[in-house]
Each structure stands twice: as structure tokens, then as C-alpha cells.
């Protein structure tokens, strides 16, 4: 199977006189304003310029598009105006060269069909049985900690779950090394320069990628001989109905990319849910009551539909703190977006985070209110792209249902063992890249 052959990222179009807005300061443009407070930055520009405006951030120039209609046009992309691969290439093409985000068109559809085998019900049912004991062992260690920063602790837990579910690694030295390599890889995505300069983030990330490749590659043939239990094994076995399968390198690359996306998404969702439930303890009590009502220490796949209150909190946490604030695409031909001419090769960033807080659609959008997703209200149903934390269209997150299951399994054990409380000012600022609380979320964690 042919792999993407992108060896460099061609220069984006920077001539956008028809688009309103400001390029910001020299060199760094709007980067610092966006990073300081992405929500305030988006609202300010929307009020000044409307739903489409210029952006100059992270050494890229392009246009931001806000609102559900803009998101649908860019993400669903019925007319084939945009490339996801070229959109994310400045950040991903060296670190995740043959992952799904780095593929378009028929090539993407073909690869997605095979990867989907690892997310079918039979595989998912097995994954939750792997998740539960890993979470159980790690949560037992929380009791002995006097000071507790929730974000790094839940990130460590999510990493160990990823190592077990995706690579079949149990807790121990090998899992620790794999987790360190993955963390270096994650950090490299946000590196200022994507060149392998010794001792800098990007070089460390590429070394992490090489380590994971060397770790996984020798096990592929053995994985093909036994029934799959982890995602790596399922990808080794996965085939289309016509019998097409992945090459060894593609198996490894897809595994690494899915691990990256999953652990990062799981960490941000769990952190957001925990923060809001600590700030509004009545919701923590409601979800805990639902979990206790199941009458079991661990959930199974068939329990997921019985956790509706948790699902409302899950969705509200994602509305307020989506894992991806701006989804990036690149125009492959001239097109028109909300009345503005978008030339070929223009970077377009679809504003998911802002759309989740638009006053025109959401009642009191800055308020944490999970009942907005309850039957009979369902504010998110006003437009198919009003709530889109997992993206949309052909590139909608393939692991979306795994994220639901993973978060519910972890949060069930958390809530039936501990109460978490905010010991200080309840208002915590979240940064957009990566999505995390700026103070690492200090909690009081009280055993029940």
C-alpha cells in the first residue's frame, strides 16, 4: 500500500487583502494574543470583523472562520475545496507521516476503512476490560499523596491506559519508556522549529517516534498469529473485504498517531469534566449517584448507554474546552467562504471553540449547564456543526466512540472512590494548545 510522499510543506498563500483583520505584530503576529486567552481573542475579532478574519499565528498566515455554517463548509467540505493533509502538514507531516490526518480523498477513505476495524464493537468490548485494571491500580496510589495536581496525575493515568490498550504494555519500565517517548512526540508538535536541532523539542520528538517504531516493529508477525487484544494487534489483523492490509510501517504509524490523539483527548476531557464538577459539586453528586446506581466497581461496554447524566457532563465539558480549538485546512482551489474569496493554498482555521460559545445559539454560553444536552432541550441540535469537538465530515475523529467509553470507564472509578474539591479560587483559566489548566488544577481529593 502506497504511503504519503510529502517530503516538505509548500508555502501557503499569504495575500489576503480581501479578508478583514490585522496580521498583528511583526514575526509572531497574533500568536501571543491567541495563546494568552483564545476565547477572548476570538470574541474580540468576531465583534470587530465578523465570522471571517485574518490570522497570523505560529508562523502561518491565513483566515479564521467562525460559526456553524463556516464549520460545515470547511469540515464537511462537500465541494472538495480543502485538504486536511496540507492543513495539518506544518505540524504533523514529519511526526505522523502516514496517519489519517495526513491523507486525503480516496487514500484517506481506504486507510480509514482498515483502521475502523480496530474500533468495532468486538474490539471495543475487549478494550474496556483492559482499561479497568490499569485505572484500578493507579487510583489506589492516589490515597498516599498529600498535595495533588490533577492534570499531571490524570495525564499519567491516560498515558498508561494508552500503553495498555493500544500497545499491550503493562505498567512497568517498558511502559514508562514508551510513555516518555510519546510525551516527547506530543511536545514536538508545538515546537517553534520543526527541524532536528540537538537538545531541542523537535529532535526529542523525532527520537521518541523512532523509539516507538523500533519498539513495535519486531512484534508485528507475532501479533498476526494470535487473537488481537490491543489496538496494535487489531491493526495487524485488519483487512478490507477485498483482503487489503497495512504494511508493517503503516501499522506502526497508525498505532503511534492514534495513541497520540487518544491520550491527549482523554486527558483534556477528563480534566475539563473534573474541573467543572469540582466547581459545581451538585453535578459531581448527580454523576456519582448514577455511577453508584450501576452497583459495580468497573463498567463494561454494555453499561455505556446507562450513563446519560455523565454523558451530558461529558458533552458540556467538551463544549467549554474542546481538545481542538481551531481545526486547520488548506484550500486546494479557489472558493468562496461566507461571501469572502479564498484563493488556492490559503490556510483556513475553523473555530470550533468559539462556535461552542456563540450567544446566538447557546443559552448563557459561558455557564456550565449540562442540561442543555438533555432530551427536550438539546441546544446542540440547532445545527449539525454547532457542537463539533470531534470535527466533522470525512475526517471526523475515528476514535470518538472510544473516547466516550474510555472517559466513562475512568470517571466511573474516580467518582465511586473519591470526591474532588477546588481548594482555592474556583475560576481556572485553560490554555488552548494543548488544552490544559494553567495552574495544573490543584485539588483536594477525598476518599469516600
Coordinates of C-alpha atoms in Angstrom, one line a residue:
X1 CA 0.0 0.0 0.0
X2 CA 1.4 3.4 -1.0
X3 CA 2.3 5.8 1.7
X4 CA 2.1 9.6 1.5
X5 CA 5.2 11.0 -0.2
X6 CA 5.1 14.6 1.3
X7 CA 8.7 15.5 2.0
X8 CA 8.2 19.2 2.5
X9 CA 5.3 21.6 3.1
X10 CA 4.8 24.1 0.3
X11 CA 4.4 27.8 1.2
X12 CA 0.9 28.9 2.0
X13 CA -0.8 31.8 0.3
X14 CA -0.3 35.0 2.3
X15 CA -2.0 37.5 0.0
X16 CA -5.4 38.1 1.6
X17 CA -6.3 41.8 1.1
X18 CA -10.0 40.9 0.7
X19 CA -10.1 39.4 4.2
X20 CA -10.7 41.9 7.1
X21 CA -8.5 41.9 10.2
X22 CA -4.9 42.5 11.3
X23 CA -1.7 40.5 10.9
X24 CA -0.6 41.6 14.4
X25 CA 2.9 42.3 15.5
X26 CA 5.9 41.5 13.3
X27 CA 7.1 37.9 13.0
X28 CA 4.9 36.5 15.8
X29 CA 1.6 38.1 14.6
X30 CA -1.4 37.2 16.7
X31 CA 0.3 34.1 18.4
X32 CA 0.7 35.6 21.9
X33 CA -2.7 37.2 22.0
X34 CA -4.3 33.9 21.0
X35 CA -2.2 31.9 23.4
X36 CA -3.0 34.3 26.3
X37 CA -6.7 33.9 26.0
X38 CA -8.0 32.1 22.9
X39 CA -11.7 32.7 23.9
X40 CA -11.3 36.5 24.4
X41 CA -9.2 36.8 21.3
X42 CA -11.9 35.0 19.1
X43 CA -14.7 37.1 20.6
X44 CA -12.8 40.4 20.1
X45 CA -12.1 39.6 16.4
X46 CA -15.6 38.4 15.8
X47 CA -17.0 41.7 17.2
X48 CA -14.6 43.7 15.1
X49 CA -14.5 41.9 11.8
X50 CA -17.3 39.3 11.7
X51 CA -17.1 35.5 11.2
X52 CA -14.1 35.6 8.8
X53 CA -10.9 37.4 9.5
X54 CA -7.1 37.2 9.0
X55 CA -4.8 35.4 11.4
X56 CA -1.0 35.3 11.6
X57 CA -0.1 32.7 14.2
X58 CA 2.6 30.0 14.7
X59 CA 4.4 31.4 11.6
X60 CA 1.4 30.7 9.4
X61 CA -0.9 33.3 7.7
X62 CA -4.5 32.5 6.8
X63 CA -8.1 33.1 7.7
X64 CA -10.2 32.1 10.7
X65 CA -13.8 31.0 10.0
X66 CA -16.4 31.1 12.9
X67 CA -19.9 29.8 13.3
X68 CA -21.7 26.5 12.5
X69 CA -22.2 27.4 8.8
X70 CA -18.5 28.1 8.4
X71 CA -17.5 24.9 10.2
X72 CA -19.9 22.8 8.0
X73 CA -18.5 24.4 4.8
X74 CA -14.9 23.8 5.8
X75 CA -15.1 20.5 7.7
X76 CA -17.8 18.7 5.7
X77 CA -16.3 20.1 2.5
X78 CA -18.9 18.7 0.1
X79 CA -17.3 20.5 -2.8
X80 CA -13.7 19.3 -2.2
X81 CA -12.2 22.7 -1.6
X82 CA -9.9 21.8 1.2
X83 CA -7.0 19.4 2.1
X84 CA -6.7 18.2 5.6
X85 CA -3.3 16.8 5.0
X86 CA -1.9 20.1 3.7
X87 CA -3.7 21.9 6.5
X88 CA -2.0 19.9 9.3
X89 CA 1.2 19.3 7.4
X90 CA 3.2 22.1 9.1
X91 CA 2.8 20.3 12.4
X92 CA 2.3 16.6 11.6
X93 CA 4.0 15.6 8.3
X94 CA 7.3 14.6 9.9
X95 CA 6.0 13.3 13.2
X96 CA 3.0 11.3 11.9
X97 CA 3.8 10.8 8.2
X98 CA 1.1 8.2 7.2
X99 CA -1.5 8.9 9.8
X100 CA -5.2 9.6 8.8
X101 CA -4.9 13.4 9.2
X102 CA -2.0 13.2 6.6
X103 CA -4.2 11.6 3.9
X104 CA -6.9 12.9 1.7
X105 CA -9.5 11.7 -0.8
X106 CA -9.6 8.0 -1.8
X107 CA -6.3 7.4 0.0
X108 CA -7.8 8.6 3.3
X109 CA -11.1 6.6 2.8
X110 CA -9.1 3.4 2.0
X111 CA -6.9 3.7 5.1
X112 CA -9.9 4.7 7.3
X113 CA -11.8 1.6 6.3
X114 CA -9.0 -0.6 7.6
X115 CA -8.4 1.4 10.8
X116 CA -12.1 1.2 11.5
X117 CA -11.7 -2.5 12.2
X118 CA -9.9 -1.6 15.4
X119 CA -12.9 0.4 16.6
X120 CA -15.7 -2.1 16.0
X121 CA -17.9 -3.3 18.9
X122 CA -16.0 -6.6 19.4
X123 CA -12.7 -4.7 19.8
X124 CA -14.2 -2.0 22.0
X125 CA -15.6 -4.6 24.3
X126 CA -12.2 -6.0 24.8
X127 CA -10.6 -2.6 25.3
X128 CA -12.8 -1.7 28.3
X129 CA -11.7 -4.9 30.1
X130 CA -8.1 -3.7 29.6
X131 CA -8.8 -0.2 30.8
X132 CA -10.4 -1.1 34.1
X133 CA -7.5 -2.9 35.9
X134 CA -5.0 -0.2 34.8
X135 CA -7.2 2.6 36.3
X136 CA -7.8 0.5 39.4
X137 CA -4.1 0.1 40.2
X138 CA -3.2 3.8 39.6
X139 CA -6.1 5.2 41.6
X140 CA -5.0 3.2 44.6
X141 CA -1.8 5.2 44.6
X142 CA -3.7 8.5 44.9
X143 CA -4.6 7.9 48.6
X144 CA -1.0 8.4 49.8
X145 CA -0.5 11.9 48.1
X146 CA -0.6 14.9 50.4
X147 CA -0.6 17.5 47.6
X148 CA -2.4 16.8 44.4
X149 CA -2.2 18.5 41.0
X150 CA -5.0 16.8 39.0
X151 CA -3.8 17.5 35.4
X152 CA -0.4 15.8 35.6
X153 CA -1.9 12.8 37.5
X154 CA -4.7 12.2 35.1
X155 CA -2.3 12.7 32.2
X156 CA 0.0 9.9 33.6
X157 CA -3.1 7.7 34.1
X158 CA -4.2 8.3 30.5
X159 CA -0.7 7.5 29.2
X160 CA -0.7 4.2 31.0
X161 CA -4.2 3.4 29.7
X162 CA -3.0 4.2 26.2
X163 CA 0.1 1.9 26.5
X164 CA -2.1 -1.0 27.7
X165 CA -5.0 -0.6 25.3
X166 CA -3.0 0.4 22.2
X167 CA 0.3 -1.5 22.5
X168 CA -0.5 -4.2 25.1
X169 CA 2.1 -2.9 27.5
X170 CA 1.5 -3.4 31.2
X171 CA 2.6 -0.9 33.9
X172 CA 6.4 -1.1 34.3
X173 CA 9.7 0.1 32.9
X174 CA 8.8 -0.6 29.2
X175 CA 5.5 1.2 29.5
X176 CA 7.3 4.2 31.2
X177 CA 9.8 4.4 28.3
X178 CA 7.0 4.3 25.8
X179 CA 5.1 7.0 27.6
X180 CA 8.2 9.2 27.8
X181 CA 8.7 8.8 24.0
X182 CA 5.0 9.7 23.4
X183 CA 5.3 12.7 25.6
X184 CA 8.3 13.9 23.7
X185 CA 6.4 13.3 20.5
X186 CA 3.4 15.4 21.8
X187 CA 5.7 18.2 22.9
X188 CA 7.3 18.3 19.4
X189 CA 4.0 19.1 17.7
X190 CA 4.1 22.5 19.4
X191 CA 7.8 23.1 18.8
X192 CA 8.7 26.5 17.3
X193 CA 11.0 25.0 14.6
X194 CA 10.3 21.6 13.1
X195 CA 13.9 20.8 12.4
X196 CA 16.2 18.3 14.2
X197 CA 18.4 20.6 16.2
X198 CA 20.2 18.7 19.0
X199 CA 18.6 19.1 22.5
X200 CA 15.5 20.9 21.2
X201 CA 11.9 19.7 21.4
X202 CA 11.5 18.6 17.8
X203 CA 14.7 16.5 17.9
X204 CA 13.4 14.8 21.1
X205 CA 10.1 14.2 19.5
X206 CA 11.6 12.6 16.4
X207 CA 13.7 10.4 18.7
X208 CA 10.6 9.4 20.5
X209 CA 8.9 8.5 17.3
X210 CA 12.0 6.4 16.3
X211 CA 11.9 4.6 19.7
X212 CA 8.2 3.7 19.3
X213 CA 8.8 2.4 15.8
X214 CA 11.7 0.2 17.0
X215 CA 9.6 -1.0 19.9
X216 CA 6.6 -2.0 17.9
X217 CA 8.0 -3.3 14.6
X218 CA 9.5 -6.6 15.8
X219 CA 6.2 -7.7 17.3
X220 CA 4.0 -7.4 14.2
X221 CA 4.5 -11.0 12.9
X222 CA 3.8 -12.5 16.4
X223 CA 0.7 -10.3 16.7
X224 CA -0.6 -11.7 13.4
X225 CA -0.5 -15.2 14.8
X226 CA -2.7 -14.7 17.9
X227 CA -6.2 -13.2 18.5
X228 CA -5.9 -9.5 18.9
X229 CA -6.5 -7.9 22.4
X230 CA -4.9 -4.4 21.9
X231 CA -5.4 -1.9 19.1
X232 CA -1.9 -2.7 17.7
X233 CA -3.0 -6.3 17.4
X234 CA -6.2 -5.4 15.7
X235 CA -4.3 -3.2 13.1
X236 CA -2.0 -6.2 12.4
X237 CA -5.1 -8.3 11.6
X238 CA -7.2 -5.6 9.9
X239 CA -8.1 -6.1 6.3
X240 CA -10.7 -4.7 3.9
X241 CA -13.4 -7.0 2.4
X242 CA -11.1 -7.3 -0.6
X243 CA -8.2 -8.6 1.6
X244 CA -6.1 -5.4 1.5
X245 CA -4.0 -4.9 4.7
X246 CA -1.5 -2.4 6.0
X247 CA 2.3 -2.6 5.5
X248 CA 4.4 -3.0 8.7
X249 CA 5.3 0.7 8.7
X250 CA 1.7 1.7 8.3
X251 CA 0.6 -0.5 11.2
X252 CA 3.2 1.2 13.4
X253 CA 2.5 4.7 12.1
X254 CA -1.3 4.4 12.7
X255 CA -0.8 3.0 16.1
X256 CA 1.5 5.8 17.2
X257 CA -0.8 8.5 15.7
X258 CA -3.9 7.0 17.5
X259 CA -2.0 6.8 20.8
X260 CA -1.1 10.5 20.4
X261 CA -4.6 11.6 19.6
X262 CA -6.3 9.4 22.2
X263 CA -4.2 10.2 25.3
X264 CA -4.2 13.9 24.5
X265 CA -8.0 14.0 24.0
X266 CA -8.7 11.7 27.0
X267 CA -6.6 13.9 29.3
X268 CA -8.3 17.2 28.2
X269 CA -11.8 15.7 28.5
X270 CA -11.2 14.2 32.0
X271 CA -9.6 17.4 33.2
X272 CA -12.4 19.6 31.9
X273 CA -15.1 17.3 33.4
X274 CA -13.3 17.1 36.8
X275 CA -12.8 20.9 37.0
X276 CA -16.4 21.7 36.2
X277 CA -17.8 19.0 38.6
X278 CA -15.5 20.3 41.4
X279 CA -16.7 23.9 40.7
X280 CA -20.3 22.7 40.6
X281 CA -20.4 19.9 43.2
X282 CA -24.1 19.3 42.7
X283 CA -23.2 17.9 39.3
X284 CA -20.5 15.7 40.8
X285 CA -23.1 14.3 43.2
X286 CA -25.5 13.6 40.3
X287 CA -23.0 11.7 38.2
X288 CA -21.7 9.9 41.3
X289 CA -25.2 8.8 42.1
X290 CA -25.6 7.4 38.6
X291 CA -22.3 5.5 38.8
X292 CA -23.2 4.0 42.2
X293 CA -26.6 3.0 40.9
X294 CA -24.8 0.6 38.5
X295 CA -23.8 -1.4 41.5
X296 CA -20.4 -2.4 40.2
X297 CA -16.8 -1.3 40.7
X298 CA -16.0 -1.4 36.9
X299 CA -18.2 -0.7 34.0
X300 CA -18.5 -2.8 30.9
X301 CA -19.3 -1.9 27.3
X302 CA -23.0 -2.7 27.8
X303 CA -23.2 -0.1 30.6
X304 CA -22.3 2.9 28.5
X305 CA -25.9 3.7 27.5
X306 CA -27.0 3.7 31.1
X307 CA -24.7 6.7 31.9
X308 CA -26.8 9.5 30.5
X309 CA -26.1 12.1 33.2
X310 CA -22.3 11.6 32.8
X311 CA -22.8 11.9 29.0
X312 CA -24.4 15.4 29.5
X313 CA -21.4 16.4 31.7
X314 CA -19.0 14.9 29.1
X315 CA -20.6 16.9 26.3
X316 CA -20.7 20.2 28.3
X317 CA -17.1 19.8 29.3
X318 CA -16.2 19.3 25.6
X319 CA -18.3 22.3 24.6
X320 CA -16.4 24.6 27.0
X321 CA -13.0 23.1 26.5
X322 CA -12.8 21.2 23.2
X323 CA -9.5 19.3 22.6
X324 CA -9.0 21.2 19.2
X325 CA -9.9 24.9 19.3
X326 CA -9.1 25.6 15.6
X327 CA -9.3 22.8 13.0
X328 CA -6.8 23.6 10.2
X329 CA -7.4 23.0 6.5
X330 CA -5.8 24.3 3.3
X331 CA -7.7 25.4 0.1
X332 CA -6.8 23.3 -2.9
X333 CA -8.7 25.5 -5.2
X334 CA -10.3 29.0 -5.2
X335 CA -13.6 29.1 -3.3
X336 CA -16.0 31.4 -1.5
X337 CA -16.5 31.2 2.3
X338 CA -19.4 33.2 3.7
X339 CA -19.0 35.8 0.9
X340 CA -15.2 36.0 1.0
X341 CA -12.9 34.9 -1.8
X342 CA -10.5 32.2 -0.5
X343 CA -7.6 31.7 -3.0
X344 CA -6.0 28.3 -3.5
X345 CA -3.3 27.4 -0.9
X346 CA -4.9 29.6 1.8
X347 CA -4.8 28.2 5.3
X348 CA -8.3 28.2 6.8
X349 CA -8.8 27.6 10.6
X350 CA -12.3 26.6 11.6
X351 CA -13.1 28.0 15.0
X352 CA -14.7 25.1 17.0
X353 CA -14.1 26.7 20.4
X354 CA -15.7 30.0 19.6
X355 CA -18.7 28.3 17.9
X356 CA -19.3 26.3 21.1
X357 CA -19.9 29.7 22.9
X358 CA -21.9 31.7 20.4
X359 CA -24.7 33.7 22.1
X360 CA -26.9 33.3 19.0
X361 CA -27.3 29.6 19.7
X362 CA -26.4 28.7 23.3
X363 CA -28.4 30.0 26.3
X364 CA -25.9 31.6 28.7
X365 CA -23.0 30.1 26.8
X366 CA -20.3 30.8 29.4
X367 CA -22.3 28.9 32.1
X368 CA -21.7 25.3 32.9
X369 CA -25.1 23.7 32.3
X370 CA -25.2 20.0 31.2
X371 CA -29.0 20.0 30.9
X372 CA -28.6 21.9 27.6
X373 CA -27.9 18.4 26.2
X374 CA -30.9 16.7 27.9
X375 CA -33.8 15.4 25.9
X376 CA -36.4 18.1 25.2
X377 CA -33.7 20.9 25.2
X378 CA -30.8 19.6 23.1
X379 CA -29.4 23.0 22.2
X380 CA -26.7 21.3 20.1
X381 CA -29.3 20.0 17.7
X382 CA -29.9 23.5 16.2
X383 CA -27.2 22.9 13.6
X384 CA -25.2 19.8 12.8
X385 CA -21.9 21.6 13.3
X386 CA -22.9 23.7 16.3
X387 CA -21.2 21.2 18.7
X388 CA -18.3 19.6 16.9
X389 CA -15.4 18.8 19.3
X390 CA -14.5 15.7 17.2
X391 CA -14.5 17.6 13.9
X392 CA -16.8 16.6 11.1
X393 CA -17.0 15.3 7.6
X394 CA -14.7 12.6 6.2
X395 CA -12.1 13.4 8.8
X396 CA -14.3 13.2 11.9
X397 CA -12.4 11.7 14.7
X398 CA -12.3 7.9 14.2
X399 CA -11.8 7.3 17.9
X400 CA -14.8 9.3 19.0
X401 CA -16.7 6.4 20.5
X402 CA -13.6 5.0 22.1
X403 CA -13.2 8.4 23.8
X404 CA -16.7 8.1 25.2
X405 CA -16.0 4.7 26.5
X406 CA -12.6 5.4 27.9
X407 CA -13.6 8.6 29.7
X408 CA -16.7 6.9 31.2
X409 CA -14.7 3.9 32.4
X410 CA -12.1 6.1 34.1
X411 CA -14.6 8.6 35.5
X412 CA -16.8 5.8 36.9
X413 CA -13.9 4.6 39.1
X414 CA -12.8 8.1 40.0
X415 CA -16.3 9.1 41.3
X416 CA -17.0 5.9 43.2
X417 CA -13.7 6.2 45.1
X418 CA -13.1 9.9 45.6
X419 CA -14.6 13.4 45.9
X420 CA -12.6 16.1 44.3
X421 CA -12.7 19.7 45.5
X422 CA -11.2 23.0 44.5
X423 CA -9.2 24.4 47.5
X424 CA -8.7 27.9 46.0
X425 CA -10.3 30.4 43.6
X426 CA -12.8 28.3 41.6
X427 CA -12.2 30.1 38.3
X428 CA -9.3 28.4 36.4
X429 CA -8.0 29.6 33.0
X430 CA -7.5 27.0 30.3
X431 CA -4.9 27.4 27.6
X432 CA -5.8 26.3 24.0
X433 CA -2.7 24.5 22.9
X434 CA -2.5 22.0 24.4
X435 CA -5.8 22.2 26.2
X436 CA -4.9 22.3 29.9
X437 CA -5.5 24.3 33.1
X438 CA -2.7 26.9 33.5
X439 CA -2.3 26.0 37.2
X440 CA -2.4 22.2 36.6
X441 CA -5.6 22.1 38.6
X442 CA -4.8 21.7 42.4
X443 CA -7.4 19.6 44.0
X444 CA -8.3 18.2 47.4
X445 CA -9.0 14.5 46.6
X446 CA -11.0 12.9 49.5
X447 CA -11.5 9.1 49.6
X448 CA -15.2 8.2 50.0

